[in-house]
CSV table of C-alpha atoms in Angstrom, one decimal:
chain,number,residue,atom,x,y,z
A,24,MET,CA,-59.4,11.9,-55.3
A,25,GLY,CA,-61.6,14.2,-53.3
A,26,GLY,CA,-61.5,14.6,-49.5
A,27,LEU,CA,-59.6,12.1,-47.3
A,28,LEU,CA,-57.8,9.2,-48.9
A,29,SER,CA,-60.3,6.5,-49.6
A,30,ARG,CA,-60.3,3.4,-47.4
A,31,ARG,CA,-60.1,1.3,-50.5
A,32,TRP,CA,-56.9,2.9,-51.6
A,33,GLU,CA,-55.4,2.6,-48.1
A,34,ARG,CA,-56.2,-1.1,-47.9
A,35,GLY,CA,-54.9,-1.7,-51.4
A,36,ARG,CA,-51.7,0.2,-50.5
A,37,GLU,CA,-51.0,-2.0,-47.6
A,38,ARG,CA,-51.3,-5.3,-49.4
A,39,ALA,CA,-47.9,-7.1,-49.7
A,40,GLY,CA,-46.4,-6.5,-53.1
A,41,ASP,CA,-49.0,-4.0,-54.2
A,42,PRO,CA,-48.0,-0.5,-53.2
A,43,GLY,CA,-50.7,1.1,-55.4
A,44,GLY,CA,-50.7,4.6,-56.6
A,45,LEU,CA,-47.8,6.5,-58.1
A,46,ARG,CA,-44.4,6.8,-56.6
A,47,LEU,CA,-43.1,10.4,-56.0
A,48,GLU,CA,-39.8,10.8,-57.8
A,49,VAL,CA,-37.1,12.9,-56.1
A,50,PRO,CA,-35.5,15.3,-58.6
A,51,PRO,CA,-32.2,14.2,-60.1
A,52,GLY,CA,-29.2,15.5,-58.3
A,53,LEU,CA,-30.7,15.2,-54.8
A,54,PRO,CA,-29.2,12.2,-53.0
A,55,VAL,CA,-31.7,9.8,-51.4
A,56,THR,CA,-29.1,7.7,-49.5
A,57,LEU,CA,-31.5,7.1,-46.6
A,58,GLY,CA,-34.3,5.9,-48.9
A,59,TYR,CA,-37.5,7.9,-48.8
A,60,ASP,CA,-41.1,7.8,-47.7
A,61,ALA,CA,-43.7,10.6,-47.8
A,62,VAL,CA,-46.1,12.2,-45.3
A,63,GLY,CA,-49.3,13.7,-46.7
A,64,VAL,CA,-51.6,16.2,-45.1
A,65,PRO,CA,-54.8,17.7,-46.5
A,66,ALA,CA,-54.1,20.7,-48.7
A,67,ARG,CA,-55.8,23.1,-46.4
A,68,HIS,CA,-52.9,22.7,-44.0
A,69,GLY,CA,-50.1,22.8,-46.6
A,70,LEU,CA,-49.2,26.4,-46.9
A,71,ARG,CA,-49.3,27.1,-43.2
A,72,MET,CA,-47.0,24.1,-42.6
A,73,LEU,CA,-44.6,25.0,-45.4
A,74,SER,CA,-44.2,28.6,-44.0
A,75,ARG,CA,-43.6,27.4,-40.4
A,76,LEU,CA,-41.3,24.5,-40.7
A,77,PRO,CA,-37.7,25.4,-39.9
A,78,ARG,CA,-36.3,23.3,-42.8
A,79,THR,CA,-38.2,21.8,-45.7
A,80,GLY,CA,-37.1,19.3,-48.3
A,81,CYS,CA,-39.1,18.4,-51.4
A,82,VAL,CA,-42.8,19.1,-51.2
A,83,TYR,CA,-45.4,18.0,-53.7
A,84,SER,CA,-49.0,18.9,-54.1
A,85,ASP,CA,-52.2,18.0,-55.9
A,86,THR,CA,-55.7,19.4,-55.4
A,87,ASP,CA,-56.3,17.6,-52.2
A,88,TRP,CA,-53.0,16.7,-50.5
A,89,TRP,CA,-49.5,18.0,-49.9
A,90,TRP,CA,-46.7,15.5,-49.6
A,91,TRP,CA,-43.3,15.9,-47.7
A,92,ILE,CA,-40.4,13.7,-48.5
A,93,VAL,CA,-38.9,12.1,-45.3
A,94,PRO,CA,-36.2,9.5,-44.7
A,95,ALA,CA,-37.4,5.9,-45.1
A,96,GLY,CA,-38.6,4.5,-41.7
A,97,SER,CA,-39.7,7.8,-40.3
A,98,ASP,CA,-42.8,6.0,-39.0
A,99,THR,CA,-40.7,3.9,-36.6
A,100,GLU,CA,-42.1,4.2,-33.1
A,101,LEU,CA,-44.3,7.2,-34.2
A,102,THR,CA,-48.1,7.3,-34.7
A,103,TRP,CA,-48.7,9.9,-37.3
A,104,PRO,CA,-52.1,11.6,-36.4
A,105,LEU,CA,-55.1,11.6,-38.6
A,106,PRO,CA,-55.8,13.1,-41.0
A,107,SER,CA,-52.1,12.9,-42.0
A,108,TYR,CA,-51.1,9.8,-44.0
A,109,TYR,CA,-47.7,8.1,-43.9
A,110,SER,CA,-46.8,6.5,-47.2
A,111,PRO,CA,-43.9,4.0,-47.1
A,112,GLY,CA,-42.0,4.2,-50.4
A,113,ALA,CA,-43.7,7.5,-51.2
A,114,TYR,CA,-46.6,6.0,-53.1
A,115,VAL,CA,-49.5,8.5,-53.5
A,116,PRO,CA,-53.0,8.2,-55.1
A,117,ALA,CA,-52.7,11.1,-57.6
A,118,ALA,CA,-49.9,12.7,-59.6
A,119,PRO,CA,-48.8,15.7,-57.6
A,120,ARG,CA,-46.3,18.3,-58.8
A,121,LEU,CA,-43.1,19.5,-57.1
A,122,ILE,CA,-43.9,22.8,-55.5
A,123,HIS,CA,-40.9,23.3,-53.2
A,124,TRP,CA,-37.3,22.6,-53.9
A,125,PRO,CA,-35.0,22.4,-50.8
A,126,ASP,CA,-32.6,25.2,-50.0
A,127,ASP,CA,-29.7,22.7,-49.7
A,128,ALA,CA,-28.8,19.4,-51.4
A,129,SER,CA,-31.1,17.2,-49.1
A,130,PRO,CA,-34.6,16.2,-50.4
A,131,TYR,CA,-35.7,15.4,-46.8
A,132,THR,CA,-37.9,17.3,-44.4
A,133,PRO,CA,-36.7,16.4,-40.9
A,134,PRO,CA,-39.5,14.1,-39.7
A,135,ILE,CA,-39.6,15.1,-36.0
A,136,PRO,CA,-40.4,18.8,-36.6
A,137,LEU,CA,-42.9,17.7,-39.3
A,138,TYR,CA,-44.5,15.3,-36.9
A,139,LEU,CA,-44.7,17.9,-34.2
A,140,MET,CA,-46.2,20.4,-36.6
A,141,ILE,CA,-48.9,17.9,-37.7
A,142,CYS,CA,-49.7,17.1,-34.0
A,143,GLN,CA,-50.1,20.8,-33.3
A,144,ILE,CA,-52.3,21.4,-36.3
A,145,THR,CA,-54.5,18.4,-35.5
A,146,GLY,CA,-54.6,19.1,-31.8
A,147,THR,CA,-53.1,15.7,-31.1
A,148,ALA,CA,-50.6,15.0,-28.3
A,149,PRO,CA,-47.4,13.4,-29.7
A,150,ALA,CA,-47.3,9.7,-29.2
A,151,TRP,CA,-43.8,8.6,-28.5
A,152,ALA,CA,-43.0,4.9,-28.2
A,153,SER,CA,-41.6,4.1,-24.7
A,154,TYR,CA,-39.9,0.8,-25.4
A,155,GLY,CA,-37.2,0.2,-22.9
A,156,LEU,CA,-37.8,3.5,-20.9
A,157,ARG,CA,-38.1,3.4,-17.2
A,158,SER,CA,-39.8,5.9,-14.9
A,159,ALA,CA,-38.0,7.4,-12.0
A,160,GLN,CA,-40.0,5.1,-9.7
A,161,GLY,CA,-39.0,2.0,-11.6
A,162,ALA,CA,-35.3,2.7,-11.7
């Protein structure tokens, strides 16, 4: 799938009961006790991110996208900036191959450093949800 993910695939992915695409499979022997999702970025950013993240879990790539395995729900109260793509259940439009095996027994890339790296690369300010927070004036 050339370029950015097609709008058609995105809409199809979000339909209830129809995840679309192929599910990334975590290699046997790596525990996924937290469940897992995937965060994709265009391939042009992949190598730079892989070399700069302090800890990296399983990473997959195809011609156009690199995908990082993160714990399920890593999109809670976060807005992942475009052109990144957050994929609940780690469903992707193509069949990527595993290109990075984690240094330890965890398949996960910590989502907050990954999120901050994507924000930096895209020139986007992090968007943290502020539910329940008060300012100093409102306290």
